[in-house]
Coordinates of C-alpha atoms in Angstrom, one line a residue:
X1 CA -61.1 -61.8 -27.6
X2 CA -57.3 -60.6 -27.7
X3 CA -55.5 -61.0 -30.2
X4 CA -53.0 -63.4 -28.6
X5 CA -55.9 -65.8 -28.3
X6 CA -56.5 -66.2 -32.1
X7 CA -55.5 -69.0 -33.8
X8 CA -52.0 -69.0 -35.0
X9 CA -52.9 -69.8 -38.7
X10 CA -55.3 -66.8 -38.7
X11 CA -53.0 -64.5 -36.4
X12 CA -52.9 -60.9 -38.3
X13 CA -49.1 -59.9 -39.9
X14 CA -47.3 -58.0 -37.8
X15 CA -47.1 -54.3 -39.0
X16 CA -43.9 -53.4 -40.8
X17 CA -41.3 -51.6 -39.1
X18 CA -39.4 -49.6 -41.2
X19 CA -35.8 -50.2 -41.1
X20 CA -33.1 -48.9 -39.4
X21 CA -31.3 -46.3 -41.5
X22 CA -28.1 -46.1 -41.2
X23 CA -26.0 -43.2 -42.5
X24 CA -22.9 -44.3 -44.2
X25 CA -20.0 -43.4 -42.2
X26 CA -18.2 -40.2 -44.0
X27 CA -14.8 -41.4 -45.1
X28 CA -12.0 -39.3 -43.1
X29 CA -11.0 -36.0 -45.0
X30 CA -6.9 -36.8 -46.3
X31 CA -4.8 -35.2 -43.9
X32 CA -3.3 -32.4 -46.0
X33 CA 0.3 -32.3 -46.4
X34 CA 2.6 -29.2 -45.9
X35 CA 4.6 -27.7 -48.8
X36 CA 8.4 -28.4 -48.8
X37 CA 10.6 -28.0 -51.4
X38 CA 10.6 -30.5 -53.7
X39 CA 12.6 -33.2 -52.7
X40 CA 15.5 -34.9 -55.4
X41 CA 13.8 -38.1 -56.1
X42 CA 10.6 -36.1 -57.0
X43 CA 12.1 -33.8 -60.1
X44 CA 11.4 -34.6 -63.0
X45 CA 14.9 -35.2 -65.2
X46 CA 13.9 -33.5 -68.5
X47 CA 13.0 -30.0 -66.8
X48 CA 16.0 -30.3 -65.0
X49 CA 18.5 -30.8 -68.4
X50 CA 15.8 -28.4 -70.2
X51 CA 17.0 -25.6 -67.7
X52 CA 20.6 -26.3 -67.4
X53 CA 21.0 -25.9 -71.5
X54 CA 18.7 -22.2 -71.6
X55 CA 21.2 -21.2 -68.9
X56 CA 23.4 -21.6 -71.8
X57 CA 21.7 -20.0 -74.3
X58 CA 20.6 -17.2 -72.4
X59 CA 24.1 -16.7 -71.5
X60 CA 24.9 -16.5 -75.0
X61 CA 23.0 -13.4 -75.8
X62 CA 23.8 -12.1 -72.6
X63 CA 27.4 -12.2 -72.9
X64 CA 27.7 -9.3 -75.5
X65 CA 25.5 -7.3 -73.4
X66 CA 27.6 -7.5 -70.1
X67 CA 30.5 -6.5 -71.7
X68 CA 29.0 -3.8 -74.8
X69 CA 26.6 -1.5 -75.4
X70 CA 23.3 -2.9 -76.4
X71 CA 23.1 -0.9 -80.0
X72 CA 26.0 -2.1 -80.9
X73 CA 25.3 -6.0 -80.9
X74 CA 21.4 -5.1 -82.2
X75 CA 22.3 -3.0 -84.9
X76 CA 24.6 -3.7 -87.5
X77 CA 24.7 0.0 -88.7
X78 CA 25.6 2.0 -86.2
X79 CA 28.2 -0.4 -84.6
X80 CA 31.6 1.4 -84.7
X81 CA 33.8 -1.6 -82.7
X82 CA 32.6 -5.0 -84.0
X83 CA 33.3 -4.8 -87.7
X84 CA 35.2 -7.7 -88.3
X85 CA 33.9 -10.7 -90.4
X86 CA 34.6 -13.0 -87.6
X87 CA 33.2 -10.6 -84.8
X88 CA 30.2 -10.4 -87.7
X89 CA 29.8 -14.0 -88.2
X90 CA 30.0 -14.9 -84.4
X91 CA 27.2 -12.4 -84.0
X92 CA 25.2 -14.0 -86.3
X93 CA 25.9 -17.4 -84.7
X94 CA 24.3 -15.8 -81.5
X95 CA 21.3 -14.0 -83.8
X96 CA 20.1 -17.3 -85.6
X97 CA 20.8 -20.1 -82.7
X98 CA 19.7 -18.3 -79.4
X99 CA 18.7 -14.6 -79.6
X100 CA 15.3 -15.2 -78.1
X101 CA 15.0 -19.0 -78.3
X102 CA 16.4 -20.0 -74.4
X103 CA 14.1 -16.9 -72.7
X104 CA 11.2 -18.6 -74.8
X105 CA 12.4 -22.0 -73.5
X106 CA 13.1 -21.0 -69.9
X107 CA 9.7 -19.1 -69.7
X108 CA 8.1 -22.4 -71.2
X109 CA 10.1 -23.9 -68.4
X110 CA 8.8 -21.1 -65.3
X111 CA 5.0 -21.9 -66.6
X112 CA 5.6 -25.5 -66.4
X113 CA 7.1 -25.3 -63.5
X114 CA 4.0 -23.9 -62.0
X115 CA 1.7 -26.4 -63.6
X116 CA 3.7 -29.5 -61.7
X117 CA 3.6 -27.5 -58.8
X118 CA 0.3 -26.7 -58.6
X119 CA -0.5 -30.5 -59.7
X120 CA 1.5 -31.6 -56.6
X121 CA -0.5 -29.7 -54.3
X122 CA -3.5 -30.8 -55.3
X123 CA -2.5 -34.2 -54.7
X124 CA -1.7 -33.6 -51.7
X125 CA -4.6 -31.4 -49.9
X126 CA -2.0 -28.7 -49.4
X127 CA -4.8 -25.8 -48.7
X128 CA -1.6 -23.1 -48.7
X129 CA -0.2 -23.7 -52.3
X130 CA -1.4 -19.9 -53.4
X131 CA -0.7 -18.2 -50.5
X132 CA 3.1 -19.8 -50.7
X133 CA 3.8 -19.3 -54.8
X134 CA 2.9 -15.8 -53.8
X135 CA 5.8 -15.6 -51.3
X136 CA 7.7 -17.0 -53.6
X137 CA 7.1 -14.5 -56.7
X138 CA 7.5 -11.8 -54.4
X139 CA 10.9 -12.9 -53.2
X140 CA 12.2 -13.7 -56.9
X141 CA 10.5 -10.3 -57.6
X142 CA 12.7 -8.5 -54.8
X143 CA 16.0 -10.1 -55.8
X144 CA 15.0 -9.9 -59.8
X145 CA 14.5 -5.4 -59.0
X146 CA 18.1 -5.8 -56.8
X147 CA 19.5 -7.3 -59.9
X148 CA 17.9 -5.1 -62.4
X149 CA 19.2 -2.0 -60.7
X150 CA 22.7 -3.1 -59.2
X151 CA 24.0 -5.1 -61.3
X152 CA 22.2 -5.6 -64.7
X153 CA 19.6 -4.0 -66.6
X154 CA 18.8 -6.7 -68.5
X155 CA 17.3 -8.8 -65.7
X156 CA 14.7 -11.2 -66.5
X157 CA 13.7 -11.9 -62.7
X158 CA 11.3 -9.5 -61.9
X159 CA 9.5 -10.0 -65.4
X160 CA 8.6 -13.4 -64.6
X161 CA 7.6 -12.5 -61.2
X162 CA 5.3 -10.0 -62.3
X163 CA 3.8 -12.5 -64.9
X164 CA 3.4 -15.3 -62.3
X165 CA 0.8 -13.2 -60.3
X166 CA -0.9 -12.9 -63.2
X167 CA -0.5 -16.7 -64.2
X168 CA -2.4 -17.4 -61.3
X169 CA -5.5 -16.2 -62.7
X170 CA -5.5 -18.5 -65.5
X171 CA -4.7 -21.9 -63.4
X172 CA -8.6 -23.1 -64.0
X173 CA -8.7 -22.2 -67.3
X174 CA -9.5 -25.2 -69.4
X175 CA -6.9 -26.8 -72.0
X176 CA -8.4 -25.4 -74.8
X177 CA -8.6 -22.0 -73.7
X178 CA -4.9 -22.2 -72.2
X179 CA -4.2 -22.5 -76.0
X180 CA -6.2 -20.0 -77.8
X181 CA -5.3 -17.5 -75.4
X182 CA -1.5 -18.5 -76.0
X183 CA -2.3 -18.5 -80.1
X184 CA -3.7 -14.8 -79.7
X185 CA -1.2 -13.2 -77.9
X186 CA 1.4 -14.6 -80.7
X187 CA -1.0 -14.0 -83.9
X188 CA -2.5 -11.0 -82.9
X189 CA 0.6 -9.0 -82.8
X190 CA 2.0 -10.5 -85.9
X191 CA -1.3 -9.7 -87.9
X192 CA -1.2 -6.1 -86.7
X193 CA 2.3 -5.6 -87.4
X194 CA 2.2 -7.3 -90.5
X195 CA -0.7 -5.0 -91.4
X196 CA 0.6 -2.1 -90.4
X197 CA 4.5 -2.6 -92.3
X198 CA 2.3 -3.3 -95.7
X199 CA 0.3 0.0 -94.9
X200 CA 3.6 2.0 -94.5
X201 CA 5.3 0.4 -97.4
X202 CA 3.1 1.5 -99.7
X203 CA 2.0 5.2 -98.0
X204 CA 5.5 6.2 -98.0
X205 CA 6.5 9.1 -99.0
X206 CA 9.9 10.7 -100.0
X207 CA 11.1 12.2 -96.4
X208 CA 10.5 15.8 -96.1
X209 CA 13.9 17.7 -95.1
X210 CA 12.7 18.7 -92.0
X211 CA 12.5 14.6 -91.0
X212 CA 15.6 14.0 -92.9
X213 CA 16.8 16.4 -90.0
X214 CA 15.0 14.4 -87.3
X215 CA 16.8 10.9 -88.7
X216 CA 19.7 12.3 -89.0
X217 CA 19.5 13.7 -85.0
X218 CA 18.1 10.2 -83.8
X219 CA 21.2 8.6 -85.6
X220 CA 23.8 11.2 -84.1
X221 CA 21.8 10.8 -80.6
X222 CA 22.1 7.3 -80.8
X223 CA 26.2 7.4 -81.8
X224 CA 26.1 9.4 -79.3
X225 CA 24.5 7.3 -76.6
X226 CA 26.6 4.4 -77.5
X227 CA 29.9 6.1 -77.3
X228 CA 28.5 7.7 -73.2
X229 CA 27.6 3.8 -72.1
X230 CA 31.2 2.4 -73.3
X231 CA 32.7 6.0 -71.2
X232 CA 30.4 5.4 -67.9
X233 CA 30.6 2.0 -67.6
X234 CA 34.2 1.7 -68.2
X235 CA 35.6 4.6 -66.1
X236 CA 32.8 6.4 -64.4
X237 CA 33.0 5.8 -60.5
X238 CA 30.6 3.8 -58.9
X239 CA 28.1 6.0 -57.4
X240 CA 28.1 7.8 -61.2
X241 CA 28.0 4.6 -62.9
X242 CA 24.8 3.7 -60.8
X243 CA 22.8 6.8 -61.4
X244 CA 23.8 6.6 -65.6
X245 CA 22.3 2.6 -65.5
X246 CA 19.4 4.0 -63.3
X247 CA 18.4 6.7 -66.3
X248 CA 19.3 3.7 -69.2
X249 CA 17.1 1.7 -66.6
X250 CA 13.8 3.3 -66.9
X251 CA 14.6 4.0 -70.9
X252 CA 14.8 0.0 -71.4
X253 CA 11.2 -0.5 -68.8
X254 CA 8.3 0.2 -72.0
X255 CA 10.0 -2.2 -73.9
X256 CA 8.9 -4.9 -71.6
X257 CA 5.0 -4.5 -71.9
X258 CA 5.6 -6.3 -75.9
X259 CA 8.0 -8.8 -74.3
X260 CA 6.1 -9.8 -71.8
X261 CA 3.6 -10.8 -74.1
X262 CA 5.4 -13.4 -75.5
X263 CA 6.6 -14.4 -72.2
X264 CA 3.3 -15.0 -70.8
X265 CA 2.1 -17.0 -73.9
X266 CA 4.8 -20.0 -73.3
X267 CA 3.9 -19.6 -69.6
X268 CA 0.4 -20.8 -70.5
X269 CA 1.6 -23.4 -73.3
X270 CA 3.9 -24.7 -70.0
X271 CA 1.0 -24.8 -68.2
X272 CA -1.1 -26.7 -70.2
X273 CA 2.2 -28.9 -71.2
X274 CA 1.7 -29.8 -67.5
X275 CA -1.2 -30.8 -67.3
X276 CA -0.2 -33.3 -70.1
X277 CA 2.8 -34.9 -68.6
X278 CA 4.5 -34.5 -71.8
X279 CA 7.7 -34.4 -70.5
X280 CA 7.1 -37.2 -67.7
X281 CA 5.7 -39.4 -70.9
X282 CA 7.0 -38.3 -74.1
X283 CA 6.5 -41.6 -75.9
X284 CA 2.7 -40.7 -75.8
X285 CA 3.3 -37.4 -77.7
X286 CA 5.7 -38.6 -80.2
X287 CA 3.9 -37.6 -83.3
X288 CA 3.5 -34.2 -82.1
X289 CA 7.8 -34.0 -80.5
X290 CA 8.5 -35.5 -84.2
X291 CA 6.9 -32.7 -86.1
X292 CA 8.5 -30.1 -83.8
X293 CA 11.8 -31.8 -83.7
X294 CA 12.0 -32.4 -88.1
X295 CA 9.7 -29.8 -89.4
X296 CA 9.2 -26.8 -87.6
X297 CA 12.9 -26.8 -86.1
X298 CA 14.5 -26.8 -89.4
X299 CA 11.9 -25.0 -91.4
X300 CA 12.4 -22.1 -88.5
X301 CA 16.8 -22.5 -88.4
X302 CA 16.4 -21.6 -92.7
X303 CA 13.8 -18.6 -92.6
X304 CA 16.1 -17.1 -89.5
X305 CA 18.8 -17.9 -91.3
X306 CA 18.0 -15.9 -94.5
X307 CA 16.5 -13.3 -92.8
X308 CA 19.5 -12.6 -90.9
X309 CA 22.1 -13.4 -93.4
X310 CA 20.4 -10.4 -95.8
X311 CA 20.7 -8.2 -92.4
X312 CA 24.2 -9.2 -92.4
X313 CA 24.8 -8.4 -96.3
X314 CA 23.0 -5.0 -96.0
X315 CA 23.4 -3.2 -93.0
X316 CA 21.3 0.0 -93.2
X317 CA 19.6 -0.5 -96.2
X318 CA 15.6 -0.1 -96.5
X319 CA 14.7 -3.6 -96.4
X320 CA 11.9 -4.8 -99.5
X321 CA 8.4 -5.5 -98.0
X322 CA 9.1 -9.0 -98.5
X323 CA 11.9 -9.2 -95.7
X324 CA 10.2 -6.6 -93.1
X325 CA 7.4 -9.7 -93.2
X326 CA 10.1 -12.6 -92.8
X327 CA 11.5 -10.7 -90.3
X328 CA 7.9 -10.6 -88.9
X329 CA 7.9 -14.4 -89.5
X330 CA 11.2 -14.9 -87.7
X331 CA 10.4 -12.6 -84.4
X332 CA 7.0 -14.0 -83.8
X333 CA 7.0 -17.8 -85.1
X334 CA 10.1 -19.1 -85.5
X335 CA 11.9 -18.3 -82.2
X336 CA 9.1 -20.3 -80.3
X337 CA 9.3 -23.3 -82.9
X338 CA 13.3 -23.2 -82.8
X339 CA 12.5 -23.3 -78.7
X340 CA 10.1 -26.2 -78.8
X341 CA 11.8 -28.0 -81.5
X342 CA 15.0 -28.0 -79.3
X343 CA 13.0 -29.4 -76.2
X344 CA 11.7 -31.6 -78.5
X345 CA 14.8 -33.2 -80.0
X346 CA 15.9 -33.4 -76.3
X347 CA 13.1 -35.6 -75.6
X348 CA 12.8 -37.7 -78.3
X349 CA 16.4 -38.4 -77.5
X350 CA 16.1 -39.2 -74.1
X351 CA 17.6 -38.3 -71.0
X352 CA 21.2 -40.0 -70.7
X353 CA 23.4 -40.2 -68.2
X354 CA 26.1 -37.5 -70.2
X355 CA 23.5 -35.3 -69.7
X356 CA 23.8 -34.9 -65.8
X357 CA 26.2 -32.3 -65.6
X358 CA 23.2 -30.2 -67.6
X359 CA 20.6 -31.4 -65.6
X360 CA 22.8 -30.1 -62.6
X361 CA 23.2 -26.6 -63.5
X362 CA 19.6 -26.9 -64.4
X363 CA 19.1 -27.6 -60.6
X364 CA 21.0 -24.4 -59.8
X365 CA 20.0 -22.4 -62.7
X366 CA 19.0 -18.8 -60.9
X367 CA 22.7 -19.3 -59.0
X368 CA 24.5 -19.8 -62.8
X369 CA 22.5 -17.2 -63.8
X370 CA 23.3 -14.4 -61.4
X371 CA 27.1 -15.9 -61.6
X372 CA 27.0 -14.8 -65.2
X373 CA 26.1 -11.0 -64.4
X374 CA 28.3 -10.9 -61.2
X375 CA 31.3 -11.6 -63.1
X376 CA 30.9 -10.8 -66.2
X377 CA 29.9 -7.4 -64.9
X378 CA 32.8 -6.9 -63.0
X379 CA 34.6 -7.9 -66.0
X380 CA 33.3 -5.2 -68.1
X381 CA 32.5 -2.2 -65.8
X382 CA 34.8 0.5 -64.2
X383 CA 34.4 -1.2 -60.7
X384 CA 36.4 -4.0 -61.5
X385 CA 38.3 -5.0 -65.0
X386 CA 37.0 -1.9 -67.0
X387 CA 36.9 -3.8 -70.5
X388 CA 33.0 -2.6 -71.0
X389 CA 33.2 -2.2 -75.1
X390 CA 36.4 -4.0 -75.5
X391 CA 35.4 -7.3 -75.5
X392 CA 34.1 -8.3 -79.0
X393 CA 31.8 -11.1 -80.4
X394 CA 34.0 -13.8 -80.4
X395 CA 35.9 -13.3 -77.9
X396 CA 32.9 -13.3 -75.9
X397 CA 31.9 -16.8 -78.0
X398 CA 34.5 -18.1 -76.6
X399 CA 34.4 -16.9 -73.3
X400 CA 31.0 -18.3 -73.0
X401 CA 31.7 -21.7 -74.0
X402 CA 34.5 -21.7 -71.8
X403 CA 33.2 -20.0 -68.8
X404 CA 29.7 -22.4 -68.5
X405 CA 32.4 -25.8 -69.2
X406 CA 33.6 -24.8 -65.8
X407 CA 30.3 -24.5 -64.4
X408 CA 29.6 -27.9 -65.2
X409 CA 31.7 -29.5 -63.3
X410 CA 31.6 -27.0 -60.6
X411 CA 27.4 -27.4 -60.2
X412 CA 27.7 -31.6 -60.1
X413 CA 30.2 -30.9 -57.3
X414 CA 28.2 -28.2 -55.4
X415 CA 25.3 -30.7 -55.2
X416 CA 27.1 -34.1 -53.9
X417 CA 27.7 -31.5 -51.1
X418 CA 25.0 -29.6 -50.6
X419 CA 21.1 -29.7 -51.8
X420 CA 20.8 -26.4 -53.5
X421 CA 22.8 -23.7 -55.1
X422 CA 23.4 -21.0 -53.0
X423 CA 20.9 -18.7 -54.4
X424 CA 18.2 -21.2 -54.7
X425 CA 18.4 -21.9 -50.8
X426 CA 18.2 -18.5 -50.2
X427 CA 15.1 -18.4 -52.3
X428 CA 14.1 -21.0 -50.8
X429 CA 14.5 -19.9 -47.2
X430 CA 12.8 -16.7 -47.6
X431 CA 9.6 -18.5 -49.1
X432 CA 9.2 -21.0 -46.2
X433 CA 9.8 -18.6 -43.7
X434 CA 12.9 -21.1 -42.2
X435 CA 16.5 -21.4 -43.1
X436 CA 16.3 -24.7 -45.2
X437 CA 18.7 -27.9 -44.4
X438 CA 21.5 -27.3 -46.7
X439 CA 23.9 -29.8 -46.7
X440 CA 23.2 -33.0 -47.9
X441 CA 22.8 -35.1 -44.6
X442 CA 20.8 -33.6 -43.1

């Protein structure tokens, strides 16, 4: 008998079928979104003031560079012009408030900078983010070498270029390792030096007369030096005057393998300071801004302080074992805390509106910058004004002060105009491969 035929009550359960499975439609891939500069609405406010106040302090130690011979503003010995007690104290001004606090602030600033970057293009699926921060390193490496050898030799371009390839590297690092890699390349160097000034102090030996000799020849070769840079770069004709920076050039290149060090150590604490969104949310990290801000800021202003004021007080003397370490102290510590503790005050404060004319040379910080050599350059050197070693401490001060008041004003007005400074379009440009829209409406 069929099946059918049975009766209903006693008809057999139909067989399972298995179900249908459906695979889950696969949400659409985000459409990736091309790199542009960033737009004005998009920047944050606090690396914008942050920048436009290092331009000042770098400007500050700059200035007696441009227009004097190096050893004479480093070393209060064998400085022949500046012997004043107001040229004195206005060097010491520069010594304890800035000498090495706004290039530890602005390279804090480059690796943040980088951080937000690379943040933005995650967001947004851009696939080319590496590719394009190459472009750009290369360009600020081109125009940093042009710089270096043209106009200045003591550019800082093409050291952060070279240190943003290798920044790179370390963009998947984790947090923690971001940090001890930034502790070790500022603690290492201070425990070796520290080890190695105790291990001199207490090996030395009288000086035999045959490196009394070699002193006393460094010393004249140094007088000597100083009195050929104020000659060249006073008087010497251009193509001369090239060729002599060319040769102080390559003399000043080893002494950037040690700097760099400390560069790249604030380019990995900006890093990981971007990752935080400290400065987007400082109210978050306000215990830790408070402790920089009213501890290590002040602690770090008295040690440099009396460390520099006994360099003041005895110039040339053999400095006790107790000072070569607070000097230690001072180069490798407190020039980073003074750096923080400053951006830390600032944002604890709070952005305010006084503080747009900052924020706007801040916007058009590598055009101020190269505005400082250009003139001041031309100032000094034999191409131009000629007063190369004529120009002392505080008239420089002074110059300084006055010379960035104008750019103030001048950097708000530049950008109702137009959306970037001239060198930062060019920058720009070259990295996107297109001539960006410079004026404002369009």
């Amino acid at each position: 008998m069929p099946e059918t035929d049975l009766p209903d009550e006693i008809q057999p359960d139909p067989e399972p079928q298995p179900e249908a499975i459906t695979e889950p439609e696969p949400e659409p891939e985000p459409e990736p979104i091309p790199l542009t500069p960033v737009a004005r609405q998009e920047r944050i406010a606090a690396m914008d003031v942050l920048r436009g106040i290092a331009v000042l302090g770098i400007f500050l130690i700059n200035m007696p560079l441009y227009v004097g011979p190096m050893n004479a503003f480093f070393n209060w010995e064998s400085n022949p012009y500046w012997t004043s007690v107001p040229d004195r104290l206005a060097t010491l001004f520069i010594y304890i408030f800035a000498q090495g606090k706004f290039y530890t602030l602005f390279s804090f600033l480059f690796g943040l900078g980088f951080g937000v970057q690379l943040m933005r293009a995650t967001e947004r699926h851009s696939p080319n983010f590496l590719s394009t921060f190459r472009r750009r390193l290369t360009v600020l490496l081109t125009l940093g070498v042009l710089h270096f050898f043209l106009i200045w030799w003591g550019d800082v371009l093409h050291v952060y270029a070279l240190l943003g390839f290798l920044l790179i590297l370390f963009r998947n690092k984790t947090d923690r390792k971001l940090l001890l890699i930034a502790a070790g390349l500022t603690f290492v160097p201070l425990i070796r030096a520290t080890i190695g000034t105790t291990y001199e102090h207490f090996t030395r030996k009288e000086p035999t007369a045959e490196e009394k000799k070699k002193q006393a020849e460094r010393k004249e070769q140094s007088a000597k030096r100083l009195m050929d840079d104020v000659k060249n770069y006073s008087s010497a004709p251009f193509p001369q005057l090239l060729a002599y920076r060319f040769q102080g050039n390559l003399r000043h290149l080893p002494g950037e393998i040690g700097w760099s060090t400390e560069l790249f150590a604030n380019f990995l604490i900006g890093l990981w300071v971007s990752r935080r969104r400290i400065l987007q949310d400082p109210q978050s990290y306000r215990p830790l801004l408070t402790k920089l801000a009213y501890i290590a800021l002040p602690l770090a202003i008295v040690i440099t302080t009396a460390d520099q004021v006994w360099g003041y007080q005895n110039p040339g003397a053999d400095a006790p074992l107790w000072r070569t370490h607070l000097g230690l102290v001072r180069e490798f510590l407190c020039r980073p805390a003074m750096a923080y503790g400053y951006a830390a005050l600032l944002l604890l404060i709070g952005i305010k509106s006084w503080m747009s004319p900052f924020a706007a040379v801040g916007r058009m910080a590598l055009t101020n910058y190269l505005l400082h050599s250009l003139v001041w350059t031309t100032v000094a050197n034999s191409y131009g004004m000629g007063l190369y070693g004529r120009i002392h401490p505080l008239q420089g001060l002074i110059y300084c002060f006055g010379f960035y008041a104008l750019q103030l004003p001048f950097s708000m007005l530049w950008l109702k105009v137009f959306n970037y400074g001239p060198a930062e379009w060019a920058w720009r440009s070259l990295n996107y491969g297109k001539a960006q829209p410079m004026l404002r409406q369009q």
